[in-house]
Short mmCIF file of C-alpha atoms and ligand atoms in Angstrom, two decimals:
data_model
loop_
_atom_site.label_atom_id
_atom_site.label_comp_id
_atom_site.label_asym_id
_atom_site.label_seq_id
_atom_site.Cartn_x
_atom_site.Cartn_y
_atom_site.Cartn_z
CA MET A 1019 122.31 95.94 75.40
CA ILE A 1020 123.93 94.81 78.67
CA THR A 1021 126.48 96.91 80.57
CA VAL A 1022 128.48 95.84 83.62
CA ASN A 1023 129.88 98.75 85.65
CA GLU A 1024 133.55 97.98 86.30
CA ASN A 1025 133.74 100.40 89.18
CA LEU A 1026 130.94 98.71 91.10
CA CYS A 1027 131.22 94.99 90.28
CA LYS A 1028 132.85 92.93 93.06
CA GLY A 1029 132.97 89.73 91.02
CA CYS A 1030 130.56 87.68 93.15
CA ASN A 1031 129.36 85.78 90.07
CA ILE A 1032 125.72 85.76 91.11
CA CYS A 1033 124.76 87.03 87.63
CA THR A 1034 126.80 84.31 85.91
CA GLU A 1035 125.15 81.61 88.00
CA PHE A 1036 121.53 82.80 88.11
CA CYS A 1037 120.91 84.15 84.62
CA PRO A 1038 118.42 81.57 83.29
CA ARG A 1039 119.95 81.85 79.80
CA LYS A 1040 123.60 81.60 80.88
CA VAL A 1041 124.41 84.85 79.15
CA TYR A 1042 127.44 85.72 81.28
CA GLU A 1043 130.89 84.19 81.46
CA GLN A 1044 133.60 85.15 83.89
CA SER A 1045 136.52 86.88 82.19
CA GLU A 1046 139.95 85.28 82.43
CA LYS A 1047 141.76 88.49 83.31
CA LEU A 1048 141.59 90.48 86.53
CA ASN A 1049 140.67 94.15 86.23
CA LYS A 1050 142.39 97.00 88.08
CA LYS A 1051 140.52 96.14 91.26
CA GLY A 1052 141.45 92.47 91.11
CA VAL A 1053 137.97 91.42 89.99
CA ARG A 1054 137.20 88.93 87.23
CA LEU A 1055 134.31 90.73 85.60
CA PRO A 1056 131.34 88.89 84.10
CA VAL A 1057 131.16 89.31 80.33
CA PRO A 1058 127.80 88.99 78.51
CA LYS A 1059 129.26 86.60 75.92
CA ASN A 1060 125.92 85.13 74.90
CA GLU A 1061 124.00 88.36 74.76
CA ASP A 1062 121.96 87.13 71.80
CA LYS A 1063 120.27 84.63 74.15
CA CYS A 1064 119.17 87.33 76.62
CA LYS A 1065 115.40 87.59 77.03
CA LYS A 1066 115.60 90.79 79.09
CA CYS A 1067 113.97 89.28 82.14
CA GLY A 1068 115.94 91.62 84.38
CA ILE A 1069 116.83 88.92 86.94
CA CYS A 1070 120.54 89.69 86.76
CA ALA A 1071 119.98 93.39 87.47
CA LEU A 1072 117.61 92.55 90.33
CA MET A 1073 120.08 90.10 91.89
CA CYS A 1074 123.31 92.01 91.41
CA PRO A 1075 124.10 93.09 94.99
CA ASP A 1076 126.24 95.96 93.73
CA GLN A 1077 123.84 97.62 91.27
CA ALA A 1078 126.46 97.09 88.58
CA ILE A 1079 124.23 95.78 85.76
CA LYS A 1080 122.12 97.63 83.24
CA VAL A 1081 119.92 95.64 80.87
CA ASP A 1082 117.88 97.65 78.42
CA GLU A 1083 114.13 97.36 78.74
CA LYS A 1084 112.26 95.14 76.34
CA ASN A 1085 111.33 97.96 73.95
CA GLU A 1086 114.66 99.83 73.92
CA SER A 1087 117.08 97.07 72.86
CA MET B 184 130.31 106.11 83.55
CA ASP B 185 127.65 107.09 81.02
CA LYS B 186 124.53 107.66 83.14
CA THR B 187 122.26 106.05 80.60
CA ARG B 188 124.24 102.83 81.05
CA GLU B 189 123.75 102.69 84.84
CA SER B 190 121.53 100.32 86.82
CA ARG B 191 117.84 101.24 86.89
CA PHE B 192 118.19 101.65 90.67
CA MET B 193 121.00 104.20 90.53
CA LYS B 194 118.67 107.20 90.49
CA TYR B 195 117.59 106.34 94.04
CA LEU B 196 121.11 105.86 95.41
CA ARG B 197 123.76 108.20 96.75
CA ARG B 198 126.17 107.34 94.00
CA GLU B 199 129.10 109.11 95.67
CA ARG B 200 128.96 106.53 98.48
CA LEU B 201 129.22 103.55 96.11
CA PRO B 202 130.48 100.91 95.93
CA HIS B 203 128.88 100.14 99.28
CA ILE B 204 130.87 98.52 102.09
CA TYR B 205 129.19 95.13 101.77
CA CYS B 206 131.30 92.05 101.12
CA ALA B 207 131.11 90.60 97.59
CA GLY B 208 127.86 88.70 97.18
CA CYS B 209 126.24 89.92 100.43
CA GLY B 210 122.44 89.68 100.33
CA ASN B 211 121.94 93.24 101.58
CA GLY B 212 122.45 94.56 98.04
CA ILE B 213 119.76 92.24 96.68
CA VAL B 214 117.36 93.53 99.34
CA ILE B 215 118.09 97.11 98.19
CA ASN B 216 117.06 96.18 94.63
CA THR B 217 113.97 94.20 95.60
CA PHE B 218 112.86 97.08 97.82
CA LEU B 219 113.33 99.76 95.14
CA ASN B 220 111.47 97.60 92.64
CA ALA B 221 108.62 97.14 95.16
CA MET B 222 108.54 100.86 95.89
CA GLU B 223 108.09 101.61 92.20
CA ARG B 224 105.36 99.01 91.86
CA ALA B 225 103.51 100.23 94.95
CA GLU B 226 103.73 103.76 93.47
CA ILE B 227 105.28 105.18 96.62
CA ASP B 228 106.53 108.73 96.16
CA PHE B 229 110.28 108.60 96.83
CA GLU B 230 110.08 112.19 98.15
CA ASN B 231 107.55 111.11 100.77
CA LEU B 232 109.58 108.16 101.99
CA ALA B 233 111.58 108.03 105.22
CA LEU B 234 113.89 105.09 105.87
CA VAL B 235 114.89 104.24 109.42
CA SER B 236 117.42 101.70 110.66
CA GLY B 237 119.28 100.52 113.73
CA ILE B 238 122.84 99.19 113.72
CA GLY B 239 124.38 96.36 111.70
CA CYS B 240 125.46 95.74 108.12
CA SER B 241 121.80 95.52 107.09
CA SER B 242 121.01 98.73 108.95
CA ARG B 243 123.42 100.68 106.75
CA ILE B 244 121.01 100.42 103.80
CA PRO B 245 119.17 103.75 104.37
CA GLY B 246 122.54 105.53 104.29
CA TYR B 247 122.88 104.57 100.62
CA MET B 248 119.45 105.81 99.61
CA LYS B 249 118.88 109.33 98.29
CA CYS B 250 115.80 110.06 100.41
CA ASP B 251 115.22 111.05 104.04
CA SER B 252 117.01 108.47 106.13
CA LEU B 253 117.64 108.04 109.81
CA HIS B 254 120.38 105.73 111.10
CA THR B 255 119.60 105.33 114.79
CA THR B 256 120.93 103.27 117.70
CA HIS B 257 121.09 99.49 117.95
CA GLY B 258 117.63 97.94 118.20
CA ARG B 259 115.77 101.23 118.34
CA ALA B 260 114.70 101.79 114.73
CA ILE B 261 111.03 100.97 115.42
CA PRO B 262 110.68 103.53 118.25
CA PHE B 263 112.29 106.25 116.09
CA ALA B 264 110.06 105.26 113.18
CA THR B 265 107.01 105.36 115.47
CA GLY B 266 107.90 108.93 116.41
CA LEU B 267 108.26 109.94 112.77
CA LYS B 268 104.97 108.37 111.79
CA LEU B 269 103.03 109.96 114.66
CA ALA B 270 104.55 113.39 114.08
CA ASN B 271 103.72 113.22 110.39
CA PRO B 272 101.19 110.46 109.68
CA ASP B 273 101.32 111.15 105.92
CA LEU B 274 104.92 109.92 105.63
CA ASP B 275 105.66 106.47 104.25
CA VAL B 276 108.00 105.05 106.88
CA VAL B 277 110.09 101.95 106.24
CA VAL B 278 112.43 100.28 108.72
CA PHE B 279 115.49 98.28 107.65
CA THR B 280 116.78 96.02 110.36
CA GLY B 281 118.75 92.81 110.92
CA ASP B 282 117.93 89.69 112.92
CA GLY B 283 120.17 90.88 115.74
CA ASP B 284 118.87 94.44 115.62
CA ALA B 285 115.19 93.44 115.44
CA ALA B 286 115.05 90.30 117.53
CA ALA B 287 117.82 90.52 120.14
CA ILE B 288 118.34 94.06 121.44
CA GLY B 289 115.22 95.35 119.66
CA GLY B 290 112.90 92.41 120.28
CA ASN B 291 110.64 94.29 122.64
CA HIS B 292 110.15 97.16 120.22
CA LEU B 293 109.30 94.73 117.44
CA ILE B 294 106.49 93.03 119.35
CA HIS B 295 104.99 96.31 120.55
CA GLY B 296 105.13 97.91 117.10
CA ALA B 297 103.28 94.86 115.81
CA ARG B 298 100.83 94.90 118.72
CA ARG B 299 99.90 98.54 118.03
CA ASN B 300 99.51 97.92 114.31
CA ILE B 301 101.26 101.18 113.50
CA ASP B 302 101.65 101.80 109.76
CA LEU B 303 105.32 100.89 109.28
CA THR B 304 106.89 98.47 106.84
CA VAL B 305 109.64 96.60 108.63
CA ILE B 306 112.10 94.81 106.36
CA CYS B 307 114.13 92.43 108.47
CA ILE B 308 117.19 91.01 106.75
CA ASN B 309 117.67 87.71 108.48
CA ASN B 310 121.14 86.33 107.79
CA SER B 311 121.03 84.15 110.94
CA ILE B 312 124.10 85.81 112.45
CA TYR B 313 125.62 89.11 113.62
CA GLY B 314 127.53 90.13 110.50
CA MET B 315 128.92 93.51 111.46
CA THR B 316 130.55 92.43 114.72
CA GLY B 317 132.18 89.22 113.55
CA GLY B 318 129.77 86.31 113.30
CA GLN B 319 128.22 85.91 116.75
CA ILE B 320 125.14 83.72 117.12
CA SER B 321 121.82 85.61 116.90
CA PRO B 322 118.30 84.76 118.10
CA THR B 323 117.59 83.28 114.66
CA SER B 324 120.72 81.14 114.22
CA PRO B 325 119.56 77.59 113.47
CA GLU B 326 120.23 75.02 116.19
CA GLY B 327 123.57 73.40 115.43
CA SER B 328 124.87 76.22 113.24
CA TYR B 329 128.33 77.57 113.91
CA GLY B 330 129.31 81.09 114.85
CA SER B 331 132.18 82.77 116.63
CA THR B 332 130.26 82.43 119.92
CA ALA B 333 129.18 78.85 119.13
CA PRO B 334 132.31 76.89 118.18
CA TYR B 335 130.46 73.63 118.94
CA GLY B 336 127.23 74.70 117.24
CA ALA B 337 124.31 76.71 118.62
CA ILE B 338 122.38 74.91 121.37
CA GLU B 339 119.54 77.42 121.66
CA ARG B 340 116.19 77.20 119.89
CA PRO B 341 115.86 79.98 117.29
CA PHE B 342 112.93 82.35 116.90
CA SER B 343 110.75 82.15 113.84
CA LEU B 344 110.49 85.90 113.33
CA SER B 345 107.49 85.73 111.01
CA LYS B 346 105.59 83.62 113.53
CA LEU B 347 106.57 86.03 116.27
CA ALA B 348 105.45 89.10 114.30
CA LYS B 349 102.16 87.44 113.42
CA ALA B 350 101.48 86.39 117.00
CA ALA B 351 102.27 89.91 118.19
CA GLY B 352 99.63 91.37 115.87
CA ALA B 353 101.34 92.43 112.62
CA THR B 354 98.70 92.71 109.87
CA TYR B 355 100.95 91.77 106.95
CA VAL B 356 103.67 89.14 107.37
CA ALA B 357 105.69 87.32 104.70
CA ARG B 358 108.99 85.50 104.44
CA TRP B 359 111.06 84.95 101.29
CA THR B 360 114.75 84.67 100.56
CA THR B 361 117.19 86.61 98.39
CA ALA B 362 117.14 83.57 96.09
CA HIS B 363 113.47 84.45 95.38
CA PRO B 364 113.88 88.11 94.35
CA LEU B 365 110.57 88.39 92.49
CA GLN B 366 108.48 86.93 95.31
CA LEU B 367 110.40 88.92 97.91
CA SER B 368 109.78 92.12 96.00
CA LYS B 369 106.08 91.30 95.60
CA ALA B 370 105.77 90.76 99.36
CA MET B 371 107.45 94.13 100.00
CA GLU B 372 105.00 95.75 97.58
CA LYS B 373 102.06 94.27 99.50
CA GLY B 374 103.64 95.28 102.80
CA LEU B 375 104.05 98.86 101.59
CA LYS B 376 100.41 98.97 100.50
CA ASN B 377 99.12 97.56 103.81
CA ARG B 378 97.98 100.35 106.12
CA GLY B 379 99.26 98.79 109.31
CA PHE B 380 102.32 97.02 110.66
CA SER B 381 103.94 94.98 107.89
CA PHE B 382 106.80 92.60 108.58
CA ILE B 383 108.83 91.27 105.67
CA GLU B 384 111.43 88.69 106.63
CA ALA B 385 114.11 88.52 103.94
CA MET B 386 116.28 85.46 104.55
CA SER B 387 119.66 86.48 103.25
CA GLN B 388 123.27 85.43 102.84
CA CYS B 389 126.22 86.59 104.92
CA PRO B 390 128.90 84.67 103.06
CA THR B 391 131.70 86.18 105.14
CA TYR B 392 130.52 84.87 108.51
CA PHE B 393 127.56 82.52 108.27
CA GLY B 394 128.77 81.01 105.03
CA ARG B 395 132.38 80.54 106.01
CA LYS B 396 131.55 79.09 109.42
CA ASN B 397 128.91 76.75 108.05
CA ARG B 398 130.72 75.14 105.14
CA MET B 399 129.24 77.26 102.40
CA LYS B 400 132.15 78.80 100.62
CA SER B 401 130.50 81.29 98.31
CA PRO B 402 127.44 83.50 98.04
CA ILE B 403 126.32 81.20 95.23
CA ASP B 404 126.46 78.15 97.54
CA MET B 405 124.38 80.07 100.05
CA LEU B 406 121.78 81.13 97.49
CA HIS B 407 121.45 77.52 96.32
CA TRP B 408 121.13 76.38 99.92
CA MET B 409 118.32 78.87 100.56
CA LYS B 410 116.53 77.98 97.35
CA ASP B 411 116.83 74.23 97.90
CA SER B 412 115.78 74.26 101.54
CA SER B 413 112.75 76.50 101.03
CA ILE B 414 109.26 75.05 101.05
CA SER B 415 105.99 76.87 100.67
CA LYS B 416 103.76 77.52 103.65
CA ARG B 417 100.99 75.51 102.03
CA LYS B 418 103.25 72.48 101.63
CA ALA B 419 104.69 72.84 105.13
CA GLU B 420 101.22 72.76 106.66
CA LYS B 421 100.77 69.20 105.41
CA LEU B 422 104.04 67.95 106.91
CA ASP B 423 104.85 67.19 110.51
CA GLU B 424 107.51 68.84 112.68
CA SER B 425 110.28 66.37 111.89
CA GLU B 426 109.81 66.76 108.15
CA ILE B 427 110.19 70.54 108.24
CA GLN B 428 113.36 70.47 110.34
CA GLY B 429 116.00 72.63 108.71
CA LYS B 430 113.60 73.95 106.07
CA ILE B 431 112.90 77.60 105.35
CA ILE B 432 109.13 78.05 105.15
CA VAL B 433 108.30 80.78 102.66
CA GLY B 434 105.11 82.61 101.78
CA GLU B 435 102.54 84.93 103.27
CA PHE B 436 101.69 84.32 106.92
CA GLN B 437 99.28 87.16 107.59
CA ASN B 438 97.25 89.62 105.49
CA ARG B 439 94.30 91.28 107.20
CA ARG B 440 92.81 94.74 107.74
CA GLU B 441 92.65 96.16 111.24
CA PRO B 442 92.44 99.70 112.66
CA GLU B 443 95.79 101.44 112.42
CA PHE B 444 97.44 103.22 115.35
CA SER B 445 98.16 106.70 113.90
CA ASP B 446 94.60 106.84 112.50
CA LYS B 447 93.21 105.97 115.92
CA LEU B 448 95.41 108.57 117.59
CA CYS B 449 94.51 111.32 115.10
CA LYS B 450 90.84 110.52 115.55
CA LEU B 451 91.20 110.73 119.32
CA ILE B 452 93.03 114.06 119.08
CA GLY B 453 90.28 115.34 116.78
CA GLU B 454 87.66 114.43 119.34
CA LYS B 455 89.43 115.49 122.52
CA CYS B 456 91.80 118.29 121.60
CA VAL B 457 90.60 121.43 123.43
CA THR B 458 92.21 123.83 120.95
CA GLY B 459 90.05 122.33 118.23
CA ARG B 460 93.12 121.66 116.12
CA PRO B 461 93.23 117.98 115.44
CA SER B 462 96.43 118.43 113.49
CA SER B 463 98.22 120.07 116.41
CA VAL B 464 100.73 117.25 116.56
CA ARG B 465 101.82 118.34 113.12
CA SER B 466 102.14 122.03 113.85
CA ALA B 467 105.92 121.81 113.61
CA TYR B 468 105.45 121.28 109.89
CA GLU B 469 103.20 124.28 109.40
CA GLU B 470 104.55 127.61 108.34
CA ASP B 471 102.69 129.90 110.75
C1 TPP C 1280 123.98 99.09 122.30
C2 TPP C 1280 124.86 98.33 121.38
N1 TPP C 1280 125.16 97.05 121.67
C3 TPP C 1280 125.94 96.34 120.84
C4 TPP C 1280 126.42 96.89 119.68
C5 TPP C 1280 127.33 96.08 118.78
N2 TPP C 1280 126.65 95.63 117.58
C6 TPP C 1280 126.74 96.31 116.42
S1 TPP C 1280 125.93 95.57 115.16
C7 TPP C 1280 125.46 94.27 116.16
C8 TPP C 1280 124.67 93.10 115.64
C9 TPP C 1280 124.14 93.28 114.28
O1 TPP C 1280 123.51 92.11 113.85
P1 TPP C 1280 122.31 92.14 112.84
O2 TPP C 1280 121.27 93.08 113.30
O3 TPP C 1280 121.88 90.74 112.61
O4 TPP C 1280 122.93 92.81 111.54
P2 TPP C 1280 123.94 92.29 110.40
O5 TPP C 1280 125.24 92.98 110.67
O6 TPP C 1280 124.03 90.80 110.46
O7 TPP C 1280 123.31 92.76 109.13
C10 TPP C 1280 125.94 94.46 117.46
C11 TPP C 1280 125.72 93.50 118.55
C12 TPP C 1280 126.07 98.23 119.40
N3 TPP C 1280 126.47 98.83 118.26
N4 TPP C 1280 125.28 98.91 120.26
S1 SF4 C 1281 118.13 89.94 81.55
FE1 SF4 C 1281 117.70 87.79 82.10
S2 SF4 C 1281 118.37 86.63 80.32
FE2 SF4 C 1281 119.26 88.66 80.10
S3 SF4 C 1281 121.29 88.48 81.00
FE3 SF4 C 1281 119.92 89.19 82.62
S4 SF4 C 1281 119.23 87.34 83.66
FE4 SF4 C 1281 120.12 86.73 81.69
S1 SF4 C 1282 126.21 90.04 90.23
FE1 SF4 C 1282 126.97 92.15 90.02
S2 SF4 C 1282 128.72 92.29 91.41
FE2 SF4 C 1282 128.28 90.12 91.12
S3 SF4 C 1282 129.62 89.52 89.40
FE3 SF4 C 1282 127.65 90.06 88.51
S4 SF4 C 1282 127.88 92.23 87.97
FE4 SF4 C 1282 129.51 91.75 89.40
S1 SF4 C 1283 129.78 90.73 107.14
FE1 SF4 C 1283 128.11 89.52 106.27
S2 SF4 C 1283 126.28 90.81 106.44
FE2 SF4 C 1283 128.08 92.15 106.71
S3 SF4 C 1283 128.54 92.95 104.64
FE3 SF4 C 1283 129.80 91.12 104.93
S4 SF4 C 1283 128.55 89.45 104.07
FE4 SF4 C 1283 127.16 91.18 104.41
#
């Protein structure tokens, strides 16, 4: 499971761009903070490499470990 | 927020201070993650870690970490860290610094820390500009790059900080970029394990100043730029000067064992101390 923390995400889109499986898409709507959050639309393609969580500058992403799912 | 759904790094952070002050997409946050990942892999005890920094956006990192941290004055992180290490040689001491902090005002401390081979891990976030104060040119700004103090482009030659640290005597030196998070983290892990002066140069993006002034609109543009202009040290060695112009050379530049400064000092105290208490420098930590 993938969770994006709404309170921390600043909408930089690094996750959307650098996920090797293109799991994320930017949402159309702005949230309360004026951020277009990334949405893990293609979560079924996720291989749990953890790159998005390692690159998110705002520690906003949680991806479950390989064995948890 | 449900704590089980938080980032794996959250347990090391002072959550009440988040979100941090960094601009959206700033590389400092990626350096936080790569460091915490490296710390886990190097099996460093978080309780035994002290983080020291100077002044700058990059230097605010220790303030977000839930361990002992010391935010000092501009350029002086290495002297403070030296004091910590010598007072308590068992501490794992890590310095977070920027290119301005480490190479401009703090340049002298950097070369002498490296020369002594004191056991510190210095993580220098090189975003090629002064971020915190509004985009002034730094000692690492590429020739021709724009900044608020270089409206016609920088005319000075930049330092290669990794070369400088190596020449000054650092025993572990590596450079990677925030677009190479796995390699960057691995280099930090090796730096943490090296008993001596380790210098990790993390090339990073300041989208707000360097990016905007140098026609890279977003953090993503900057990450692509760093990735595309990086070449490995091995490859660079086969090319001549003109071919490596404008490239970021990445890899390990130094990795060797040499006697470490706090070990040498403790040994000397053991031999010469008239009270017969080699650990006298640490008496402040003893209960008696
Ligand atoms: C003695 C002193 N001189 C100047 C300053 C102003 N100052 C604050 S941060 C900074 C430069 C920071 O640049 P860098 O280390 O590259 O960090 P960045 O903000 O880019 O991460 C300067 C000149 C200061 N705080 N103290
Ligand atoms: S864990 Fe890897 S594959 Fe899954 S969303 Fe993150 S970057 Fe993409
Ligand atoms: S990388 Fe992090 S801060 Fe940036 S858009 Fe993705 S979740 Fe948000
Ligand atoms: S000014 Fe630059 S270095 Fe400072 S937080 Fe913003 S993007 Fe990062």
